[in-house]
Amino acid sequence: MPMLLWLLLLILSEQMDYNGTRASVPKEVAPKAVLLLDPPWSTAFKGEKVTLTCRGISHFPARRDTFWYHNEKLLKKQYNAIQITESGNYQCKTRESSLSDAVHVEFSYDSLILQASHPVFEGDNVTLRCQGKEDENAHEKVYYKDGKQLPNSYNLDFIIVNSVSRDNSKYHCTANYRILPILSIKRTSKYLNIQVQELFLHPVLRVSSSMPIEGSPMTLICETQLSPQRPKVQLQFSFFRDSQTLGSGWSRSPKLQIPAMWTEDSGSYWCEAETVTDNIKKRSLTSQIRVQRVPVSNVNLEIQPTGGQLIEGENMVLICSVAQGSGTVTFSWHKEGRVRSLGRKTQRSLLAELHVLMVKESDAGRYYCAADNVHGPILSTLIQVTVRIPVSHLILTFRAPRVQALVGDLLELHCEALRGSPPILYRFYHEDVTLGNSSAPSGGGASFNLSLTAEHSGNYSCDADNGLGAQHSHGVSLRVTVPVSRPILTLRAPGAQAVVGDLLELHCESLRGSFPILYWFYHEDDTLGNSSAHAGGGASLNLSLTTEHSGNYSCEADNGLGAQRSEVVTFSVTGTSRNRTGLTTAGVTGLVLSILSLAAAAAALLHYARAQRKPGGLSATGTSSHSPSECQEPSSSRPSRIDLQEPTHSKPLAPIELEPMYSNVNPGDSNLIYSHIWSIQHTKGNSANCPTMHQEHKELTVLYSELKKKHPDDSAGEARSRGRAHEDDEENYENIPRVLLASDH
C-alpha cells in the first residue's frame, strides 16, 4: 500500500502547464532516496556479489524503514544495505524519502566486461575499467566510445572520462588474452551505457502570454530543479529570442521581465540553465511569441553563387526578401525535408541574409525561405542547390582468384573514390609507370585487369580526377608468387672416385621459384633429410660415405605451390677407404718406379765403374782398373743402352753367376724407398779377356737406388716426373756400393 501512494505522487508530479510543456516537480514531493553500490561498479561477473545501500535524508535509516524493489517488484528485505547477485533494475526508498532513481546492475557471464563507476552525474568524471575474469592473462586493453578509440586509452587497466553527459554514448573495451606464450586471442566486452543521472532537470520556459499585444509587458520564467544529491549546485539562467540574448545575459535569477512587447519582438523564445562551475548547460523547448502586425507579401529567395552551383567547402549566401510589409519582419530559411529551420532573423528590413559556411554534400537540395510579421509566414519558391564534391578517400584494392597471387592469374585492380561527384577518370600505376585509365560516368569505381607475370610484383597506385583536383591513392604492394622449377641435383665429393669415409655434399637448387623453398633429399626414394632456403643458392645435405651409400639420388623442391622432383643421379662408392687406397697406390707406384729405375741404376753403376778405373789407380778393393773393352757383360743381362763395366783383379777366380735381385728397403723415412738392385754377371765369353778375381777377396758390388715415395695426392708431381725422365735419373737415384762376401750371395 505505501508503494502505491509513492507511485501516485510520482505520477502527479509529472503534470503539464497550459502551454503543453513539462512542468517542474512540485516542491511538496519528498526528496529522492540515494542508492549506492559497493564495489562502486554497475557491472560485475556472474558469481560475484554487490552490496546496495539506500540513503534518505538521514544517511542511516532505522531497520525496517527501507524498502527495496527489483524490476519494480517489492523485495522482502528491509535492511538499509543488501547483497545482490542477480541482474536487473534496483530502486529503494525510506519512510522519509521518495523512490530513488533506478540503477541497473548487470552480472555478466562474459570473460571481459567494461565497468563504470556509480553514481555519476552530468559533468562528473567517470572511471571506466576494463576487467577480465582472468585479468592476469588480459593485456593491451583499449577503450572505445561509439566505436572510436578513446585517446590515450591504450593498455590501461582503467581510464577517466571527463565531464560526461546524458548523450546515450556507448562504450566498450577490447583486450588480448594470452593463451600460449606465442598465441593471443582478442576479446571484446559488451556495450555499456553509462548511467548518468541528471544534475538538474531540463528547464521549462513559462511565458505570461504567447500572443501579446504590441506595447504590453511580458514575463519569462525558466524553471528547473536540482537533484537532491547535489542540492548546493549553483545555476545561472539566460533567455533568448531567435538566437538573440535577451536582457543582460547570464543571471542568477530564473525570471526576465520585458516592459513592452513590440512587433519586432515576435519570434522563437527559449531559455537556458547552466551550472556556474561545471558548465553543464540545458536548453528549454522553444515557445513562439507573435506580436500583431501587417502581413508581408511576395517572398523571394536568391542564392549566391548565382545558379546554386557550389563546390564543397565554399560559402553559400541565402538572401530572403519581401516585396512589401511594415514594421519588423522575421525571416527564416529552410531546406526541404528538414524539420528545423536553418536560421531565423528578425529585423526592421525587407531583406535578410543567411550565410552557410563551408557547404557539404549534405547541403545539396531544394531551399526556400519564409517571412513573417506575426500574421503568418509567407514562403518563397523552391530553389535547387547543387554541391559538387572533389574526389577523396581513394582506395585501391586487388581482386585475384586466390589470396596469394600466382604467375598466370588474372588480377583486377579496382580503384574507387568513396567521395566525389561524377564523372571520374581513374588512372592506374605500377611503380609510377602508367598502366592505363578508365572512366566512371555515374560515379563509383573503375577496374584494370592484368595477366600476372613475375615482373608484376611491386607497388601499385591509382589516382582519380573529376575536374576539381586529382587525388592519389596510397601505394599497395603486390607479391607475385612463382612456382618452383625442376631442381638440379649436384653431388660434390673430394675426388673423382668416392671412397668409404669421404664427405659427400648433395646440393639441390631450383633456378626459379618464390622463397622460402623447402628442399628434400632422397636415396633410392628413402628420405635423407630436408633444408629450407630463404634466399638464392639452393640447399645442401652432407653424408659421410659408407658402401651402402651407392645408388640413385634425387631431390625435391617445394614452396607451397607444388613440388618438383629432380632427375635421378647415380653414385657409386669404392669399398676401400681413401687412406688404404693411398698406401696401396703408393706401393704399386713404388714397384713400378723400382723397375723403371733399373735403367737409371745401371747408368749409375757405369758411372761408378768408370770412376774406379782411373789410369794407374786402384779400385775401391785395392785392384787395378782396366779399360771398358777388356771386360763387358753380355747385352742380354741388362738393357742394351747400358754399358756396365765390372772391376777386374790380378788373379783369376772361378766365374760366379749372379742372379739379378730387386728389393725395396725403407730406412724409416716414410717419404723414401731404397731399391736394392743386384745385377753383376761374369760369362765365358769375356772371362778370358778379364783378369780373374782373387779368391780371398770375394767382393760384389751392391747398388741401392733411392726413390721418392709417391704421395696419394701428388698426381701433379707424377706427371712432372714422367716429363723429366732423364733429370729424375740423375736427381732421384743414389748409388751406394757395398762389399758382399760370397756367402751373402
XYZ file of C-alpha atoms in Angstrom:
745
model
C 0.000 0.000 0.000
C 2.743 2.593 0.799
C 4.352 1.777 -2.561
C 1.166 2.675 -4.431
C 0.995 6.018 -2.668
C 4.545 6.894 -3.715
C 3.859 5.916 -7.303
C 0.743 8.093 -7.290
C 2.793 11.043 -6.076
C 5.317 10.483 -8.861
C 2.559 10.450 -11.490
C 1.021 13.623 -10.156
C 4.410 15.317 -10.197
C 4.576 14.952 -13.986
C 1.801 17.499 -14.632
C 1.743 19.750 -17.691
C 1.277 23.549 -17.847
C -1.153 25.337 -20.041
C 1.336 25.610 -22.945
C 1.724 21.829 -23.093
C 5.307 21.928 -21.843
C 6.520 19.768 -18.967
C 6.383 21.492 -15.588
C 8.996 21.151 -12.858
C 8.483 18.699 -9.988
C 6.357 20.163 -7.166
C 8.236 21.027 -4.038
C 5.747 19.034 -1.919
C 7.218 15.707 -3.086
C 9.806 14.300 -0.673
C 13.399 14.232 -1.944
C 14.500 11.073 -3.689
C 16.422 8.384 -1.888
C 20.006 7.672 -2.986
C 21.121 4.160 -3.970
C 24.854 3.379 -3.639
C 26.893 0.364 -4.870
C 29.795 -1.423 -3.213
C 32.020 -2.093 -5.089
C 31.010 1.033 -6.999
C 30.623 -0.683 -10.392
C 27.382 -1.193 -12.235
C 28.709 -4.348 -13.969
C 30.157 -7.438 -12.280
C 30.960 -11.039 -13.164
C 28.381 -13.737 -12.577
C 29.031 -15.275 -9.185
C 30.213 -12.035 -7.573
C 28.200 -10.062 -5.057
C 27.333 -6.373 -4.960
C 26.176 -4.533 -1.834
C 23.385 -1.965 -2.259
C 22.964 0.813 0.315
C 19.903 3.083 0.500
C 20.225 6.574 1.957
C 17.481 9.062 2.597
C 17.549 12.367 4.439
C 19.187 10.620 7.358
C 22.085 8.679 5.909
C 21.454 5.586 8.054
C 17.713 4.930 8.368
C 16.382 2.645 11.037
C 15.902 -1.050 10.403
C 12.673 -1.921 8.593
C 12.440 1.672 7.322
C 13.947 0.770 3.938
C 12.071 -0.743 1.013
C 13.793 -2.456 -1.902
C 12.492 -3.084 -5.455
C 13.900 -5.387 -8.120
C 12.430 -4.761 -11.556
C 9.591 -2.851 -9.835
C 8.787 -5.813 -7.582
C 8.957 -5.289 -3.849
C 11.577 -7.390 -2.089
C 11.114 -8.790 1.389
C 14.371 -7.331 2.602
C 14.080 -4.179 4.703
C 17.672 -3.524 5.690
C 19.361 -0.343 4.572
C 22.081 -2.491 2.903
C 21.553 -5.721 0.964
C 23.679 -8.013 -1.199
C 22.548 -8.941 -4.701
C 23.697 -11.499 -7.288
C 21.023 -11.073 -9.987
C 20.939 -8.595 -12.865
C 18.163 -6.024 -13.111
C 16.931 -2.558 -12.130
C 17.062 -1.795 -8.429
C 15.334 1.009 -6.502
C 14.868 1.888 -2.869
C 13.093 4.364 -0.634
C 12.753 5.162 3.020
C 9.835 6.482 5.042
C 11.245 9.997 4.808
C 12.239 9.965 1.106
C 10.652 9.126 -2.230
C 11.627 6.331 -4.591
C 15.197 6.548 -5.832
C 16.203 6.558 -9.469
C 16.529 3.078 -10.919
C 20.047 1.669 -11.037
C 20.743 -1.164 -13.436
C 23.235 -3.758 -12.155
C 24.495 -6.336 -14.622
C 26.035 -9.697 -13.676
C 27.767 -10.935 -16.813
C 28.793 -14.401 -17.941
C 31.359 -12.854 -20.316
C 35.094 -13.204 -19.773
C 35.652 -9.473 -20.389
C 33.466 -6.646 -19.063
C 33.583 -2.863 -19.007
C 32.730 -1.319 -15.637
C 31.627 2.243 -14.914
C 31.709 3.894 -11.508
C 28.413 4.762 -9.814
C 26.785 7.171 -9.090
C 27.615 9.571 -11.909
C 26.006 12.962 -12.542
C 26.206 15.233 -15.535
C 29.569 16.921 -15.686
C 31.204 14.385 -13.399
C 34.359 12.488 -14.292
C 33.618 8.784 -14.594
C 36.079 5.917 -14.197
C 35.913 3.123 -16.771
C 37.647 -0.154 -16.015
C 38.211 -2.995 -18.481
C 38.166 -6.120 -16.344
C 38.879 -9.705 -17.333
C 37.644 -12.727 -15.444
C 41.241 -13.939 -15.545
C 42.689 -10.471 -15.584
C 46.305 -11.565 -15.266
C 46.072 -13.013 -18.804
C 44.463 -9.887 -20.272
C 46.729 -7.281 -21.799
C 46.695 -4.486 -24.388
C 43.354 -3.128 -23.180
C 41.781 -0.489 -25.412
C 38.704 1.678 -24.697
C 36.150 2.879 -27.260
C 33.309 5.389 -27.373
C 30.689 4.916 -30.076
C 33.072 2.629 -31.952
C 36.024 5.048 -31.907
C 39.084 4.515 -29.757
C 39.362 6.982 -26.907
C 42.602 8.995 -26.936
C 45.370 7.887 -24.595
C 43.469 4.718 -23.697
C 45.851 2.017 -24.899
C 46.956 -0.721 -22.491
C 45.460 0.828 -19.349
C 43.597 -1.005 -16.602
C 41.258 1.973 -16.232
C 40.675 5.411 -17.708
C 38.839 8.546 -16.593
C 36.297 10.122 -18.929
C 35.910 13.797 -18.140
C 32.619 15.667 -17.873
C 30.189 13.013 -19.064
C 26.696 13.878 -20.265
C 23.428 12.077 -20.906
C 24.123 11.570 -24.598
C 23.465 7.807 -24.728
C 27.032 7.157 -25.845
C 28.029 3.507 -25.990
C 31.345 2.414 -24.539
C 33.206 -0.876 -24.849
C 36.720 -2.222 -24.499
C 38.909 -4.894 -26.016
C 41.778 -6.955 -24.601
C 44.153 -9.629 -25.845
C 44.155 -12.885 -23.863
C 47.403 -14.830 -23.881
C 46.517 -18.499 -24.498
C 50.067 -19.671 -25.212
C 53.366 -17.780 -24.979
C 53.093 -17.010 -28.688
C 49.300 -17.065 -29.150
C 46.781 -14.410 -28.084
C 43.035 -14.043 -28.643
C 41.291 -10.673 -28.878
C 38.085 -10.351 -26.874
C 35.516 -7.567 -26.777
C 33.231 -6.535 -23.954
C 29.536 -5.788 -24.342
C 28.498 -2.208 -24.945
C 27.907 -0.135 -21.838
C 25.645 2.883 -21.428
C 26.919 4.944 -18.529
C 24.037 5.624 -16.129
C 24.429 9.387 -15.906
C 21.912 10.991 -13.570
C 20.530 14.415 -14.224
C 22.179 17.120 -12.178
C 19.110 19.260 -12.773
C 16.006 18.867 -14.899
C 15.692 20.403 -18.327
C 14.375 23.950 -17.917
C 10.879 24.830 -18.913
C 10.107 28.283 -20.320
C 6.934 29.795 -18.905
C 5.521 32.906 -20.633
C 2.728 35.139 -19.428
C 1.207 35.261 -22.928
C 2.015 33.577 -26.212
C 0.287 36.293 -28.278
C 0.968 39.639 -26.632
C -0.439 42.887 -27.885
C 2.063 45.470 -29.100
C 3.267 47.562 -26.098
C 2.141 45.132 -23.357
C 4.650 43.708 -20.770
C 5.642 40.056 -20.636
C 7.357 37.869 -18.013
C 9.614 34.909 -18.890
C 10.363 32.257 -16.207
C 12.977 29.482 -16.655
C 12.052 26.670 -14.230
C 14.173 23.653 -13.270
C 15.055 21.560 -10.167
C 18.366 20.281 -8.796
C 18.995 16.635 -7.889
C 18.514 16.042 -4.139
C 22.012 14.525 -4.053
C 23.511 17.826 -5.277
C 21.401 20.497 -3.589
C 24.257 23.021 -3.325
C 24.942 23.331 -7.054
C 24.543 26.934 -8.239
C 22.726 27.687 -11.511
C 22.529 30.726 -13.773
C 19.921 31.470 -16.447
C 19.695 33.155 -19.819
C 16.812 33.943 -22.196
C 16.837 34.020 -25.987
C 14.730 35.110 -28.900
C 15.661 33.949 -32.386
C 19.257 33.313 -31.346
C 19.459 36.740 -29.669
C 20.190 37.031 -25.979
C 17.651 38.990 -24.027
C 18.391 41.200 -21.045
C 21.925 41.372 -19.631
C 22.823 37.782 -20.436
C 23.510 35.239 -17.699
C 21.836 35.901 -14.380
C 21.240 34.021 -11.121
C 17.547 34.922 -11.371
C 15.265 32.492 -13.273
C 12.972 35.393 -14.301
C 13.170 38.042 -17.067
C 10.741 40.984 -17.185
C 10.142 42.715 -20.577
C 8.490 46.115 -20.070
C 6.822 46.294 -23.508
C 6.485 43.959 -26.475
C 6.648 45.350 -29.945
C 6.019 43.758 -33.282
C 9.725 43.202 -33.820
C 9.807 41.160 -30.625
C 7.894 38.349 -32.311
C 9.861 35.138 -32.694
C 11.011 31.939 -31.003
C 11.809 32.145 -27.315
C 13.643 29.744 -25.099
C 15.802 29.752 -22.023
C 18.953 28.039 -20.860
C 20.100 26.977 -17.400
C 23.787 26.426 -16.699
C 25.910 25.445 -13.720
C 28.268 28.182 -12.613
C 31.325 25.929 -12.264
C 30.995 22.780 -14.416
C 29.440 24.413 -17.493
C 26.527 21.961 -17.640
C 24.051 23.713 -19.901
C 20.478 22.747 -20.727
C 18.037 24.405 -23.055
C 14.288 24.562 -22.861
C 11.867 23.873 -25.628
C 11.091 26.864 -27.840
C 7.927 28.909 -27.481
C 6.643 31.014 -30.364
C 5.564 34.526 -29.426
C 3.976 36.728 -32.079
C 3.036 40.361 -31.897
C 0.209 41.530 -34.165
C 1.395 43.241 -37.388
C 0.531 43.974 -41.066
C 1.343 40.905 -43.129
C 4.158 40.754 -45.681
C 3.844 39.503 -49.277
C 5.823 38.294 -52.314
C 8.694 36.482 -50.530
C 11.671 35.651 -52.753
C 14.821 33.542 -52.171
C 18.076 34.253 -54.031
C 21.234 32.130 -53.731
C 24.834 33.159 -54.243
C 26.861 31.968 -56.121
C 24.277 32.577 -58.822
C 22.594 29.458 -60.076
C 23.206 27.464 -56.888
C 26.269 25.586 -58.283
C 28.826 25.191 -55.467
C 31.936 23.173 -54.707
C 32.167 21.506 -51.323
C 33.904 23.847 -48.903
C 32.660 27.070 -50.452
C 30.406 29.528 -48.615
C 26.766 29.978 -49.619
C 24.559 33.016 -49.074
C 20.762 32.660 -48.883
C 19.043 36.025 -49.477
C 15.371 36.251 -48.468
C 13.384 39.369 -49.377
C 9.769 40.641 -49.338
C 8.087 42.994 -51.770
C 6.008 44.747 -49.124
C 5.342 44.761 -45.369
C 5.672 47.057 -42.394
C 7.478 47.002 -39.140
C 9.848 44.300 -38.053
C 9.889 41.186 -40.217
C 11.019 37.724 -39.106
C 12.859 35.815 -41.801
C 13.584 32.103 -41.684
C 15.400 29.768 -44.045
C 14.542 26.145 -44.651
C 15.678 23.071 -46.546
C 13.156 20.666 -47.975
C 12.834 17.554 -45.839
C 14.384 19.120 -42.745
C 12.194 19.801 -39.734
C 14.159 22.546 -38.083
C 14.881 25.821 -39.804
C 18.386 26.690 -40.944
C 18.222 30.088 -39.303
C 15.991 32.915 -38.298
C 16.355 36.701 -38.256
C 14.034 39.392 -37.055
C 14.769 42.912 -38.185
C 13.271 46.117 -39.470
C 14.062 45.423 -43.090
C 12.630 43.965 -46.276
C 15.684 41.784 -46.870
C 17.763 39.344 -44.791
C 20.703 37.047 -45.500
C 21.735 33.680 -44.104
C 25.353 32.565 -44.571
C 26.068 28.852 -44.743
C 29.806 28.350 -44.237
C 31.737 25.588 -45.963
C 28.897 23.712 -47.602
C 28.951 19.916 -47.519
C 27.475 17.244 -49.735
C 24.510 17.008 -47.378
C 23.735 20.675 -48.068
C 22.629 19.860 -51.612
C 18.864 20.011 -52.117
C 15.991 22.446 -52.503
C 15.802 25.568 -50.324
C 13.155 28.106 -49.514
C 12.677 30.975 -47.084
C 9.790 32.405 -45.112
C 8.926 35.935 -43.971
C 6.575 36.686 -41.117
C 5.444 39.774 -39.295
C 3.059 37.971 -36.956
C 0.266 37.435 -39.466
C 1.766 34.154 -40.573
C 4.810 33.122 -42.596
C 4.857 33.608 -46.322
C 7.021 31.121 -48.206
C 9.243 31.610 -51.247
C 9.526 29.247 -54.185
C 11.962 26.299 -54.026
C 15.468 26.753 -55.471
C 17.779 23.814 -56.260
C 21.312 23.882 -54.791
C 23.943 21.544 -56.282
C 27.145 20.762 -54.369
C 29.957 19.161 -56.367
C 32.376 17.046 -54.352
C 36.095 16.791 -55.157
C 37.321 13.200 -55.179
C 38.730 11.974 -51.888
C 39.256 8.861 -49.810
C 40.697 6.975 -52.768
C 41.060 3.222 -52.197
C 42.924 0.743 -54.413
C 42.084 -2.933 -53.980
C 43.252 -6.151 -55.640
C 40.846 -8.834 -56.791
C 42.525 -12.134 -57.615
C 41.334 -15.758 -57.860
C 43.188 -16.602 -54.621
C 44.692 -14.953 -51.610
C 48.260 -15.386 -52.884
C 48.677 -14.159 -56.454
C 50.384 -16.637 -58.789
C 52.035 -16.263 -62.158
C 49.316 -16.547 -64.798
C 46.478 -15.316 -62.559
C 44.163 -12.580 -63.827
C 44.454 -9.677 -61.382
C 41.826 -6.948 -61.249
C 42.951 -3.565 -59.914
C 39.891 -1.731 -58.589
C 40.172 1.952 -57.750
C 37.300 3.757 -56.083
C 36.836 7.195 -54.588
C 34.464 6.965 -51.647
C 33.513 10.590 -52.226
C 33.403 12.633 -55.380
C 30.931 13.876 -57.956
C 30.840 12.013 -61.290
C 32.165 11.666 -63.912
C 35.502 10.462 -62.506
C 38.577 9.474 -64.535
C 40.779 6.821 -62.908
C 44.414 6.093 -63.793
C 46.413 3.051 -62.700
C 50.162 2.898 -61.995
C 52.803 0.223 -61.375
C 55.965 1.642 -59.801
C 54.850 5.106 -61.041
C 54.545 3.822 -64.627
C 51.090 4.341 -66.138
C 49.255 1.089 -66.867
C 46.041 2.588 -68.256
C 42.903 4.535 -67.362
C 39.164 4.060 -67.066
C 36.205 6.390 -66.617
C 33.226 6.105 -64.276
C 30.475 8.308 -65.790
C 27.992 7.729 -62.984
C 30.407 7.526 -60.086
C 31.683 4.532 -58.222
C 34.955 2.846 -59.096
C 36.794 1.530 -62.143
C 38.935 -1.540 -62.800
C 42.003 -2.588 -64.789
C 42.983 -6.203 -65.477
C 46.470 -7.756 -65.616
C 47.653 -11.254 -66.523
C 50.353 -11.709 -63.907
C 53.995 -12.473 -64.533
C 56.894 -12.452 -62.076
C 57.707 -8.888 -63.177
C 54.345 -7.663 -61.887
C 55.486 -7.753 -58.263
C 55.860 -4.281 -56.767
C 53.863 -1.243 -55.683
C 50.624 -0.159 -57.320
C 48.621 3.036 -57.004
C 45.856 4.933 -58.728
C 44.521 8.449 -58.977
C 41.097 9.931 -59.620
C 40.074 13.247 -61.115
C 36.633 14.791 -61.700
C 37.891 18.190 -62.757
C 38.041 19.522 -59.189
C 41.564 18.284 -58.470
C 43.203 14.873 -58.772
C 43.754 12.657 -55.739
C 46.336 9.871 -55.462
C 45.780 6.663 -53.531
C 48.169 5.068 -51.104
C 50.569 2.542 -52.581
C 49.548 -1.107 -52.350
C 52.231 -3.782 -52.557
C 51.733 -6.962 -54.593
C 53.938 -10.038 -54.470
C 53.505 -12.487 -57.334
C 54.439 -15.973 -56.249
C 56.378 -18.144 -58.750
C 56.160 -21.969 -58.503
C 59.485 -23.750 -58.236
C 61.142 -25.095 -61.390
C 62.548 -28.590 -61.642
C 65.551 -28.647 -59.296
C 69.072 -29.693 -60.265
C 70.886 -32.164 -58.002
C 74.678 -31.909 -57.837
C 76.937 -34.365 -55.959
C 80.213 -32.937 -54.672
C 82.935 -35.391 -53.449
C 86.673 -34.844 -52.597
C 87.939 -36.852 -55.586
C 86.875 -38.251 -58.893
C 86.182 -41.632 -57.284
C 84.343 -41.544 -53.947
C 85.531 -43.977 -51.310
C 84.285 -45.008 -47.895
C 84.754 -42.234 -45.363
C 84.559 -39.363 -47.855
C 82.222 -36.449 -47.094
C 79.679 -36.192 -49.893
C 77.716 -32.964 -50.380
C 74.310 -33.212 -52.074
C 73.346 -29.777 -53.453
C 69.808 -29.153 -54.727
C 68.762 -25.907 -56.403
C 65.704 -24.614 -58.288
C 66.587 -21.812 -60.666
C 63.067 -20.336 -60.449
C 60.594 -20.084 -57.607
C 59.488 -17.779 -54.810
C 61.098 -18.148 -51.432
C 61.119 -19.791 -48.984
C 61.761 -23.130 -50.714
C 61.908 -26.439 -48.842
C 64.318 -28.982 -50.317
C 64.055 -32.757 -49.650
C 66.866 -35.231 -50.389
C 66.286 -38.910 -51.291
C 68.420 -42.045 -51.666
C 66.567 -44.807 -53.531
C 63.314 -42.929 -52.603
C 64.244 -43.005 -48.903
C 64.190 -39.558 -47.323
C 67.629 -38.438 -46.148
C 66.574 -35.037 -44.774
C 65.441 -31.566 -45.744
C 66.660 -27.992 -45.673
C 64.931 -24.643 -46.209
C 66.293 -21.842 -48.400
C 65.105 -18.279 -47.738
C 67.291 -16.817 -50.460
C 69.003 -17.963 -53.656
C 71.651 -20.653 -53.896
C 69.659 -23.784 -53.078
C 70.313 -26.059 -50.120
C 72.794 -28.820 -49.271
C 72.973 -32.051 -47.270
C 76.241 -33.753 -46.249
C 76.836 -37.518 -45.985
C 79.800 -39.441 -44.555
C 80.001 -42.235 -47.114
C 79.730 -45.942 -46.489
C 79.399 -48.747 -49.024
C 75.616 -48.631 -48.546
C 75.521 -45.103 -49.999
C 75.970 -46.314 -53.574
C 72.803 -45.985 -55.620
C 70.397 -43.419 -57.052
C 69.943 -39.965 -55.553
C 67.318 -37.293 -56.177
C 65.900 -34.182 -54.550
C 62.620 -32.314 -54.404
C 61.784 -28.589 -54.116
C 58.510 -27.151 -52.806
C 57.400 -23.585 -51.968
C 53.781 -24.412 -51.275
C 52.711 -24.160 -54.925
C 53.506 -27.714 -55.969
C 56.604 -29.876 -55.532
C 59.123 -30.553 -58.327
C 61.460 -33.594 -58.423
C 64.970 -33.552 -59.872
C 66.414 -36.097 -62.257
C 67.997 -39.182 -60.685
C 71.793 -39.110 -60.233
C 73.593 -42.469 -59.883
C 76.528 -42.577 -57.485
C 78.955 -45.375 -56.521
C 81.261 -45.723 -53.527
C 84.516 -47.751 -53.628
C 84.818 -50.196 -50.719
C 88.428 -49.311 -49.689
C 88.935 -46.189 -47.684
C 90.969 -43.352 -49.148
C 93.920 -43.913 -46.658
C 94.378 -47.604 -47.598
C 93.901 -46.807 -51.243
C 96.656 -44.207 -50.947
C 99.061 -46.710 -49.402
C 98.287 -49.370 -51.988
C 98.680 -46.903 -54.786
C 101.961 -45.704 -53.348
C 103.247 -49.308 -53.055
C 102.332 -50.157 -56.622
C 103.768 -46.901 -57.846
C 106.972 -47.609 -55.900
C 107.264 -51.044 -57.508
C 106.750 -49.605 -60.961
C 109.292 -46.895 -60.288
C 111.725 -49.538 -58.966
C 111.515 -51.438 -62.223
C 111.799 -48.249 -64.237
C 114.802 -47.252 -62.155
C 116.807 -50.294 -63.327
C 117.959 -48.371 -66.302
C 118.928 -45.423 -64.156
C 120.728 -47.724 -61.679
C 122.702 -49.360 -64.491
C 123.738 -45.943 -65.722
C 124.825 -45.023 -62.209
C 126.839 -48.302 -61.963
C 128.603 -47.494 -65.177
C 129.442 -44.074 -63.884
C 130.767 -45.607 -60.697
C 132.874 -48.246 -62.578
C 134.441 -45.558 -64.718
C 135.344 -43.628 -61.628
C 137.159 -46.758 -60.302
C 139.261 -47.287 -63.461
C 141.419 -44.247 -63.378
C 144.815 -44.811 -65.140
C 147.367 -46.436 -62.770
C 144.920 -46.192 -59.914
C 143.353 -48.781 -57.579
C 139.764 -49.715 -57.255
C 137.849 -49.478 -54.066
C 139.016 -53.045 -53.267
C 142.689 -52.440 -53.995
C 142.787 -53.823 -57.606
C 143.861 -52.020 -60.720
C 141.420 -50.749 -63.287
C 141.073 -51.783 -66.953
C 139.598 -50.312 -69.999
C 135.971 -50.810 -70.799
C 136.763 -53.062 -73.736
C 138.517 -55.578 -71.635
C 135.542 -56.697 -69.595
C 131.957 -56.410 -70.821
C 128.840 -58.073 -69.724
C 126.676 -59.593 -72.403
C 123.891 -57.321 -73.535
C 121.297 -59.886 -72.640
C 121.946 -59.399 -68.904
C 120.984 -55.697 -68.889
C 119.400 -53.081 -71.086
C 121.190 -52.686 -74.338
C 121.740 -48.984 -73.819
C 123.682 -49.606 -70.586
C 127.446 -50.279 -70.887
C 128.236 -51.672 -67.467
C 131.906 -52.259 -66.667
C 132.922 -54.647 -63.947
C 136.055 -54.313 -61.769
C 138.905 -56.841 -62.505
C 141.557 -58.466 -60.325
C 145.148 -59.756 -60.930
C 144.273 -63.371 -60.205
C 141.515 -65.289 -61.875
C 138.587 -66.500 -59.902
C 136.015 -69.040 -60.676
C 133.193 -67.419 -62.543
C 130.310 -66.562 -60.291
C 126.904 -66.376 -61.941
C 124.781 -63.863 -60.029
C 121.028 -63.686 -60.354
C 119.504 -60.186 -60.558
C 117.778 -59.271 -57.292
C 115.403 -56.434 -56.588
C 114.190 -55.477 -53.198
C 112.750 -52.354 -51.585
C 114.279 -51.103 -48.375
C 112.516 -48.494 -46.246
C 115.087 -46.780 -43.994
C 112.374 -45.278 -41.737
C 111.659 -42.101 -43.672
C 108.087 -42.502 -44.910
C 108.884 -40.464 -47.988
C 111.934 -42.528 -49.178
C 112.327 -46.089 -50.544
C 115.720 -47.647 -51.393
C 115.597 -50.217 -54.210
C 118.233 -52.945 -53.925
C 119.485 -53.916 -57.437
C 121.945 -56.852 -57.837
C 122.841 -57.401 -61.480
C 126.604 -58.290 -61.892
C 127.277 -61.382 -64.015
C 130.515 -62.987 -65.468
C 130.249 -65.064 -68.644
C 132.733 -67.319 -70.500
C 132.816 -65.000 -73.382
C 134.593 -62.300 -71.529
C 136.331 -64.202 -68.712
C 139.389 -64.940 -70.872
C 139.889 -61.337 -71.553
C 139.261 -60.145 -67.962
C 141.567 -60.636 -65.036
C 140.397 -63.228 -62.573
C 139.171 -62.107 -59.200
C 141.298 -63.003 -56.171
C 139.944 -65.950 -54.250
C 140.462 -64.302 -50.876
C 138.582 -61.176 -51.856
C 135.140 -62.255 -52.881
C 133.645 -58.827 -53.277
C 130.479 -57.976 -55.074
C 129.049 -54.597 -55.865
C 125.579 -53.945 -54.408
C 123.659 -50.956 -55.714
C 120.857 -49.170 -53.901
C 118.597 -46.756 -55.755
C 116.912 -44.032 -53.657
C 113.316 -43.476 -54.759
C 110.871 -40.786 -53.631
C 107.673 -42.303 -52.294
C 104.627 -41.104 -54.200
C 102.085 -39.151 -52.125
C 98.444 -40.111 -52.762
C 97.638 -36.576 -53.839
C 100.861 -35.869 -55.716
C 99.415 -36.508 -59.159
C 100.993 -33.336 -60.485
C 104.438 -34.458 -59.293
C 103.975 -37.770 -61.041
C 103.193 -36.010 -64.253
C 106.264 -33.834 -63.945
C 108.485 -36.862 -63.180
C 107.283 -38.548 -66.365
C 108.098 -35.440 -68.349
C 111.599 -35.220 -66.985
C 112.800 -38.844 -67.118
C 116.422 -38.082 -67.669
C 116.622 -35.428 -64.974
C 114.918 -37.764 -62.498
C 117.551 -40.394 -63.201
C 120.237 -38.036 -62.011
C 118.357 -36.291 -59.187
C 116.282 -39.095 -57.625
C 118.680 -42.048 -57.608
C 121.723 -42.525 -55.432
C 124.140 -45.419 -55.961
C 125.577 -46.930 -52.788
C 128.325 -49.576 -53.219
C 128.586 -52.370 -50.694
C 131.111 -55.169 -50.359
C 129.484 -58.544 -50.085
C 131.037 -61.844 -49.148
C 130.475 -64.890 -51.247
C 128.260 -66.184 -48.538
C 125.982 -63.167 -48.963
C 125.047 -64.401 -52.377
